[in-house]
C-alpha atoms as one frame of an Amber mdcrd trajectory, in Angstrom:
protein
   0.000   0.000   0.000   2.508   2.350   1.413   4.876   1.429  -2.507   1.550
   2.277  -4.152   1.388   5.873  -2.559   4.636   6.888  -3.111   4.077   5.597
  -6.536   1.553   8.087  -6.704   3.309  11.089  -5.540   6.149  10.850  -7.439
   3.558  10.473 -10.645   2.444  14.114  -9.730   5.863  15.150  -9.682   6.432
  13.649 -13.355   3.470  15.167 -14.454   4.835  18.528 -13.092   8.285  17.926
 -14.841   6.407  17.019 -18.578   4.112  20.377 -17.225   7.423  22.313 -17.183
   8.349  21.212 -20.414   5.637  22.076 -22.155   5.610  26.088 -20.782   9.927
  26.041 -22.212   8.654  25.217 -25.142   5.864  27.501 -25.001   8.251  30.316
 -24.431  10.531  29.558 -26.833   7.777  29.308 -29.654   6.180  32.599 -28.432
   9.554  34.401 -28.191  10.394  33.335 -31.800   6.552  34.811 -33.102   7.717
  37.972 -31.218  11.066  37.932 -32.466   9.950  37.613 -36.616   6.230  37.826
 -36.650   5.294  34.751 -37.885   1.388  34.756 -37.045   1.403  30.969 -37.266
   3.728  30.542 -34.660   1.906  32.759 -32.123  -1.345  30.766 -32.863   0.144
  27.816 -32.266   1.212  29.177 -28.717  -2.000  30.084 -28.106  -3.617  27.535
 -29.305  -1.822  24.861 -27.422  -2.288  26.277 -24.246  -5.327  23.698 -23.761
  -3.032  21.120 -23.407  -1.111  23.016 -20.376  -4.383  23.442 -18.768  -5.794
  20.538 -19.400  -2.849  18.819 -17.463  -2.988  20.875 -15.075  -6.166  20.011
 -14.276  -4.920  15.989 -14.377  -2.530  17.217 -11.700  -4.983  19.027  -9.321
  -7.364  15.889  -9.584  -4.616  13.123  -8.739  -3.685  15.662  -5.612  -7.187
  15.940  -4.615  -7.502  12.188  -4.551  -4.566  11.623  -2.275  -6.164  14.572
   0.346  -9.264  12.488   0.571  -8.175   9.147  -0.316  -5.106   8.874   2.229
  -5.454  11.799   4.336  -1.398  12.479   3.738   0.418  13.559   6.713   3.742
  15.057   7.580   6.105  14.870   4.528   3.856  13.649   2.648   1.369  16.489
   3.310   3.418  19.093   2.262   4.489  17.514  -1.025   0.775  17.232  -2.098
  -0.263  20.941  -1.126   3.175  22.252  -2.783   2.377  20.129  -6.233  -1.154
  22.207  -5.861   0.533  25.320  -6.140   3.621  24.408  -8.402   0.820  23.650
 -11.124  -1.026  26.791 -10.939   2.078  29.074 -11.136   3.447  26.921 -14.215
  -0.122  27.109 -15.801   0.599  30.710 -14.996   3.716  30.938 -16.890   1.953
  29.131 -19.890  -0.711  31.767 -19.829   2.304  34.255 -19.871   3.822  32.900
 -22.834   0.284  33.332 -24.538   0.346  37.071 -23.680   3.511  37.078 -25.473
   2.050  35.585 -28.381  -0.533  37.588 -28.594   1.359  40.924 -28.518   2.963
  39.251 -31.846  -0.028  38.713 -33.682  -1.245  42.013 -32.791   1.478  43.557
 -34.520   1.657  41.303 -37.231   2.517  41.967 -40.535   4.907  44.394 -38.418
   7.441  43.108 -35.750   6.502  44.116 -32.144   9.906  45.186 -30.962  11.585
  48.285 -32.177  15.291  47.207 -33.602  16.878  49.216 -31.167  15.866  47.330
 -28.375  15.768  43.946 -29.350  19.343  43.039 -27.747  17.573  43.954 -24.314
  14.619  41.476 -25.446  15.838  38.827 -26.551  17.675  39.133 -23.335  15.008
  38.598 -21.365  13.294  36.164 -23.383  16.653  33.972 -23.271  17.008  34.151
 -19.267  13.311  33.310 -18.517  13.687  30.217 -21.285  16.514  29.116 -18.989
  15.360  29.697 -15.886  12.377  27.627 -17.246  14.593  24.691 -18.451  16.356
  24.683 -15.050  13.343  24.924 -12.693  11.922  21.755 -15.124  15.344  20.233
 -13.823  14.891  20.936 -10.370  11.416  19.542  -9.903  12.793  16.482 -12.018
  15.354  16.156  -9.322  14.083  17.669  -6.267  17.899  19.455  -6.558  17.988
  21.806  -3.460  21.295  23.247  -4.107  20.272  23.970  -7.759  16.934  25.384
  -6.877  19.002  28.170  -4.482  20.996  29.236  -7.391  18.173  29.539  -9.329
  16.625  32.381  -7.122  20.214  34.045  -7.036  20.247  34.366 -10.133  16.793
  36.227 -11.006  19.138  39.370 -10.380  19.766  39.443 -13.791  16.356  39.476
 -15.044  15.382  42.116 -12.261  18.320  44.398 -14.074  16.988  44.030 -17.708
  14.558  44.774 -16.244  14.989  48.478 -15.077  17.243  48.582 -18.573  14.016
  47.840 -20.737  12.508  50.951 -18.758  15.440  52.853 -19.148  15.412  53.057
 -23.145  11.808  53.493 -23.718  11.658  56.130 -21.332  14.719  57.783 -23.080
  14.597  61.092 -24.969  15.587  59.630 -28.165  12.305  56.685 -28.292  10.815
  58.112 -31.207   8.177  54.804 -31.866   5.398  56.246 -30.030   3.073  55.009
 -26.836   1.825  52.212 -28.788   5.294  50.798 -28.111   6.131  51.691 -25.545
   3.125  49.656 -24.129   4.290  46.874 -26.032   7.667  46.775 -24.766   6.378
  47.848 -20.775   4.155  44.594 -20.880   6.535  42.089 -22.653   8.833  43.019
 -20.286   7.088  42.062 -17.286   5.567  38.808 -19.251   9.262  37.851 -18.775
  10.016  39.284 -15.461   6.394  37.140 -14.330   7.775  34.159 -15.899  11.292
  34.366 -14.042   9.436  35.404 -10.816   7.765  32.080 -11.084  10.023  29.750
 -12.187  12.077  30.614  -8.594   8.923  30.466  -6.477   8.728  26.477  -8.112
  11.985  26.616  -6.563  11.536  27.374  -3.239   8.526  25.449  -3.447  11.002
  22.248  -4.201  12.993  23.820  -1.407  10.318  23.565   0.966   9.237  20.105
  -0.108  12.779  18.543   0.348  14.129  20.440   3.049  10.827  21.262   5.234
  11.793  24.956   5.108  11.112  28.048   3.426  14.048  29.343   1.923  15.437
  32.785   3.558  14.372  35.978   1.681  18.166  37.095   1.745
């Protein structure tokens, strides 16, 4: 009984892992539509965001089951209620990814982002697809020590951030507040998907270690 159960917890864990895996590539596809303007790509994105929900939803039902089916204590307790939440913020960063897509095709036949700040961008697009692929490798492994470095190194994010402001609030933007806008949200699409890719990680953190990681 006791082989089946674990069985069954570390089946929501795979699930979260293949969940993970899914928003990377989501990321990646919607980053790419932002990046040319390929309409077809950014439908796609949005498009296949069923599937994220839809296992997300396989997740929250295989939780629920253990809460009333074995009354989990403990351990075991807090693995369950931190799978709960680990779902909804990578559902989260699937929606994000759609928001992305979306901005590309709104612009489309044009590209959303003005040449000039593109470098910044792609940037950002490139550190939350990694921080993405990591926190996927994390949950895989329950790897505290990797989950840490994973919130130290958000910093970077935080300072492309405050860079992305910088230019488009700069004397010489000359593209108008259409965007502007454009930029101001796809930045913090980004900044959203790093922000929740380390709160998976202290989330593993918690799970492993039966602590909440310091906010130093």
């Amino acid at each position: 009984m006791r082989e089946a159960y674990t069985d069954q917890l570390d089946s929501i864990f795979s699930d979260l892992v293949d969940i993970s895996r899914r928003v990377g590539v989501a990321v990646q596809r919607a980053t790419d539509a932002l990046m040319t303007g390929d309409v077809e790509l950014a439908e796609g994105v949005i498009t296949d965001d069923s599937e994220i929900d839809l296992a997300r939803e396989r997740v929250e039902e295989a939780a629920f089951d253990l809460l009333s089916l074995q009354q989990p204590v403990a351990g075991d307790l807090r693995t369950v209620v931190a799978a709960l939440r680990m779902v909804a913020e990578l559902e989260r960063m699937g929606d994000l990814s759609v928001h992305v897509a979306k901005v590309a095709r709104l612009r489309v036949p044009d590209v959303a982002v003005p040449d000039e700040i593109r470098p910044t961008m792609a940037r950002m697009a490139a550190v939350a697809a990694d921080m993405v692929a990591r926190v996927t490798d994390v949950i895989a492994r329950r790897d505290v020590e990797a989950a840490i470095a994973l919130g130290r190194d958000d910093e970077e994010m935080d300072q492309l951030r405050r860079t992305s402001f910088a230019e488009l609030l700069s004397d010489d933007w000359n593209h108008g507040v259409e965007a502007a806008v454009d930029v101001a949200l796809l930045g913090r699409y980004y900044e959203r998907i790093a922000d929740h890719a380390v709160s998976i990680a202290n989330r593993v953190i918690f799970v492993v270690t039966g602590h909440k990681p310091s906010a130093s």
